[in-house]
């Protein structure tokens, strides 16, 4: 199988994983950094928006790692092939790849936030009794 076809297959498998299984694997506390809500939703730059975990993130999710490595491989492949391209073509492809990578990672972040919000909603529903009214 050619390099491009392999990258395409990896992207398709990653899309399927994000659409179906990621939400099942995410939990409040996990040894996989991408699956640990406390760690994954923490802001790396702003200390007031960081949560500390009582565990290490020493495990790796193979499917999350495949997505990350595929995105990096595509960027590296573009750099390697860019010598044979015109300046305009190179700039356009770099722009497209960068935007696609940003969009994919933003989607993954959205899924994590969605799981977090669903968990908060469940906690709220479990905490209220029949004397409360919840309007959605």
mmCIF file of C-alpha atoms in Angstrom:
data_model
loop_
_atom_site.group_PDB
_atom_site.id
_atom_site.type_symbol
_atom_site.label_atom_id
_atom_site.label_comp_id
_atom_site.label_asym_id
_atom_site.label_seq_id
_atom_site.Cartn_x
_atom_site.Cartn_y
_atom_site.Cartn_z
ATOM 1 C CA UNK A 1 0.000 0.000 0.000
ATOM 2 C CA UNK A 2 1.299 3.436 -0.890
ATOM 3 C CA UNK A 3 2.136 6.120 1.643
ATOM 4 C CA UNK A 4 -0.774 8.389 0.654
ATOM 5 C CA UNK A 5 -3.293 5.536 0.791
ATOM 6 C CA UNK A 6 -1.996 4.541 4.243
ATOM 7 C CA UNK A 7 -2.419 8.104 5.523
ATOM 8 C CA UNK A 8 -5.929 8.236 4.071
ATOM 9 C CA UNK A 9 -6.829 4.938 5.760
ATOM 10 C CA UNK A 10 -5.397 6.196 9.064
ATOM 11 C CA UNK A 11 -7.466 9.390 8.801
ATOM 12 C CA UNK A 12 -10.625 7.403 8.036
ATOM 13 C CA UNK A 13 -10.006 5.077 10.990
ATOM 14 C CA UNK A 14 -9.329 8.070 13.243
ATOM 15 C CA UNK A 15 -12.540 9.753 12.118
ATOM 16 C CA UNK A 16 -14.484 6.589 12.896
ATOM 17 C CA UNK A 17 -12.831 6.395 16.321
ATOM 18 C CA UNK A 18 -13.613 10.021 17.134
ATOM 19 C CA UNK A 19 -17.224 9.645 16.006
ATOM 20 C CA UNK A 20 -17.906 6.440 17.911
ATOM 21 C CA UNK A 21 -15.467 5.220 20.557
ATOM 22 C CA UNK A 22 -13.628 8.226 21.999
ATOM 23 C CA UNK A 23 -16.552 9.295 24.191
ATOM 24 C CA UNK A 24 -16.707 5.808 25.704
ATOM 25 C CA UNK A 25 -13.010 5.838 26.630
ATOM 26 C CA UNK A 26 -12.948 9.305 28.219
ATOM 27 C CA UNK A 27 -13.264 9.368 32.014
ATOM 28 C CA UNK A 28 -12.681 11.811 34.849
ATOM 29 C CA UNK A 29 -9.445 10.047 35.730
ATOM 30 C CA UNK A 30 -7.363 7.960 33.327
ATOM 31 C CA UNK A 31 -3.725 7.002 32.915
ATOM 32 C CA UNK A 32 -4.066 7.915 29.221
ATOM 33 C CA UNK A 33 -3.603 11.674 28.869
ATOM 34 C CA UNK A 34 -6.056 11.998 25.960
ATOM 35 C CA UNK A 35 -8.744 10.153 27.934
ATOM 36 C CA UNK A 36 -8.300 11.905 31.298
ATOM 37 C CA UNK A 37 -10.835 14.758 31.423
ATOM 38 C CA UNK A 38 -9.013 16.537 34.239
ATOM 39 C CA UNK A 39 -5.751 16.581 32.303
ATOM 40 C CA UNK A 40 -7.062 16.974 28.753
ATOM 41 C CA UNK A 41 -9.323 19.915 29.627
ATOM 42 C CA UNK A 42 -6.661 21.760 31.620
ATOM 43 C CA UNK A 43 -5.156 24.871 30.075
ATOM 44 C CA UNK A 44 -1.393 24.311 29.715
ATOM 45 C CA UNK A 45 -0.685 28.057 29.817
ATOM 46 C CA UNK A 46 -3.045 29.321 32.530
ATOM 47 C CA UNK A 47 -2.435 27.871 36.023
ATOM 48 C CA UNK A 48 -5.857 28.926 37.304
ATOM 49 C CA UNK A 49 -7.459 26.669 34.673
ATOM 50 C CA UNK A 50 -5.370 23.582 35.424
ATOM 51 C CA UNK A 51 -6.370 20.512 37.385
ATOM 52 C CA UNK A 52 -3.854 18.260 39.077
ATOM 53 C CA UNK A 53 -4.174 14.523 38.725
ATOM 54 C CA UNK A 54 -3.304 12.014 41.434
ATOM 55 C CA UNK A 55 -1.966 9.581 38.829
ATOM 56 C CA UNK A 56 0.567 9.425 36.010
ATOM 57 C CA UNK A 57 -0.376 9.532 32.360
ATOM 58 C CA UNK A 58 1.971 6.737 31.413
ATOM 59 C CA UNK A 59 -0.301 4.789 29.068
ATOM 60 C CA UNK A 60 -0.937 5.590 25.415
ATOM 61 C CA UNK A 61 -4.089 5.091 23.392
ATOM 62 C CA UNK A 62 -2.984 3.523 20.131
ATOM 63 C CA UNK A 63 -5.819 5.122 18.164
ATOM 64 C CA UNK A 64 -5.191 8.613 19.579
ATOM 65 C CA UNK A 65 -1.487 8.157 18.856
ATOM 66 C CA UNK A 66 -2.291 7.044 15.300
ATOM 67 C CA UNK A 67 -4.228 10.260 14.705
ATOM 68 C CA UNK A 68 -1.405 12.424 16.060
ATOM 69 C CA UNK A 69 1.298 10.576 14.125
ATOM 70 C CA UNK A 70 -0.740 10.629 10.906
ATOM 71 C CA UNK A 71 -1.229 14.395 11.133
ATOM 72 C CA UNK A 72 2.491 14.856 11.783
ATOM 73 C CA UNK A 73 3.426 12.453 8.974
ATOM 74 C CA UNK A 74 1.286 14.429 6.530
ATOM 75 C CA UNK A 75 2.973 17.680 7.569
ATOM 76 C CA UNK A 76 6.419 16.096 7.251
ATOM 77 C CA UNK A 77 5.506 14.545 3.899
ATOM 78 C CA UNK A 78 4.434 17.928 2.612
ATOM 79 C CA UNK A 79 7.731 19.470 3.695
ATOM 80 C CA UNK A 80 9.657 16.648 2.017
ATOM 81 C CA UNK A 81 7.761 17.063 -1.261
ATOM 82 C CA UNK A 82 7.671 20.863 -1.226
ATOM 83 C CA UNK A 83 11.009 21.232 -3.029
ATOM 84 C CA UNK A 84 9.313 20.219 -6.279
ATOM 85 C CA UNK A 85 6.445 22.715 -5.898
ATOM 86 C CA UNK A 86 5.963 26.304 -6.845
ATOM 87 C CA UNK A 87 5.878 28.807 -4.016
ATOM 88 C CA UNK A 88 2.124 29.403 -4.386
ATOM 89 C CA UNK A 89 1.302 25.700 -4.420
ATOM 90 C CA UNK A 90 3.459 25.088 -1.370
ATOM 91 C CA UNK A 91 1.858 27.966 0.554
ATOM 92 C CA UNK A 92 -1.649 26.783 -0.325
ATOM 93 C CA UNK A 93 -0.967 23.187 0.707
ATOM 94 C CA UNK A 94 0.726 24.225 3.961
ATOM 95 C CA UNK A 95 -2.282 26.441 4.708
ATOM 96 C CA UNK A 96 -4.760 23.639 3.967
ATOM 97 C CA UNK A 97 -2.891 21.041 6.012
ATOM 98 C CA UNK A 98 -2.498 23.415 8.957
ATOM 99 C CA UNK A 99 -6.203 24.328 8.886
ATOM 100 C CA UNK A 100 -7.253 20.693 8.581
ATOM 101 C CA UNK A 101 -5.056 19.689 11.519
ATOM 102 C CA UNK A 102 -6.404 22.568 13.618
ATOM 103 C CA UNK A 103 -9.996 21.615 12.754
ATOM 104 C CA UNK A 104 -9.468 17.940 13.608
ATOM 105 C CA UNK A 105 -7.855 18.737 16.959
ATOM 106 C CA UNK A 106 -10.596 21.299 17.698
ATOM 107 C CA UNK A 107 -13.202 18.620 16.997
ATOM 108 C CA UNK A 108 -11.444 16.234 19.380
ATOM 109 C CA UNK A 109 -11.381 18.974 22.046
ATOM 110 C CA UNK A 110 -15.072 19.620 21.448
ATOM 111 C CA UNK A 111 -15.824 15.937 22.007
ATOM 112 C CA UNK A 112 -13.941 16.020 25.324
ATOM 113 C CA UNK A 113 -15.835 19.121 26.453
ATOM 114 C CA UNK A 114 -19.098 17.497 25.395
ATOM 115 C CA UNK A 115 -18.390 14.427 27.543
ATOM 116 C CA UNK A 116 -17.522 16.721 30.447
ATOM 117 C CA UNK A 117 -20.761 18.697 30.053
ATOM 118 C CA UNK A 118 -22.818 15.505 29.822
ATOM 119 C CA UNK A 119 -21.216 14.294 33.054
ATOM 120 C CA UNK A 120 -22.051 17.567 34.793
ATOM 121 C CA UNK A 121 -25.635 17.338 33.554
ATOM 122 C CA UNK A 122 -25.992 13.797 34.908
ATOM 123 C CA UNK A 123 -24.577 14.896 38.278
ATOM 124 C CA UNK A 124 -27.049 17.758 38.422
ATOM 125 C CA UNK A 125 -29.985 15.519 37.548
ATOM 126 C CA UNK A 126 -28.960 13.025 40.224
ATOM 127 C CA UNK A 127 -28.631 15.780 42.834
ATOM 128 C CA UNK A 128 -32.041 17.386 42.404
ATOM 129 C CA UNK A 129 -35.235 16.059 43.898
ATOM 130 C CA UNK A 130 -38.891 16.504 43.040
ATOM 131 C CA UNK A 131 -39.019 19.962 44.651
ATOM 132 C CA UNK A 132 -36.826 21.409 41.858
ATOM 133 C CA UNK A 133 -37.773 22.390 38.347
ATOM 134 C CA UNK A 134 -35.180 22.063 35.608
ATOM 135 C CA UNK A 135 -35.809 23.967 32.406
ATOM 136 C CA UNK A 136 -33.610 23.035 29.463
#
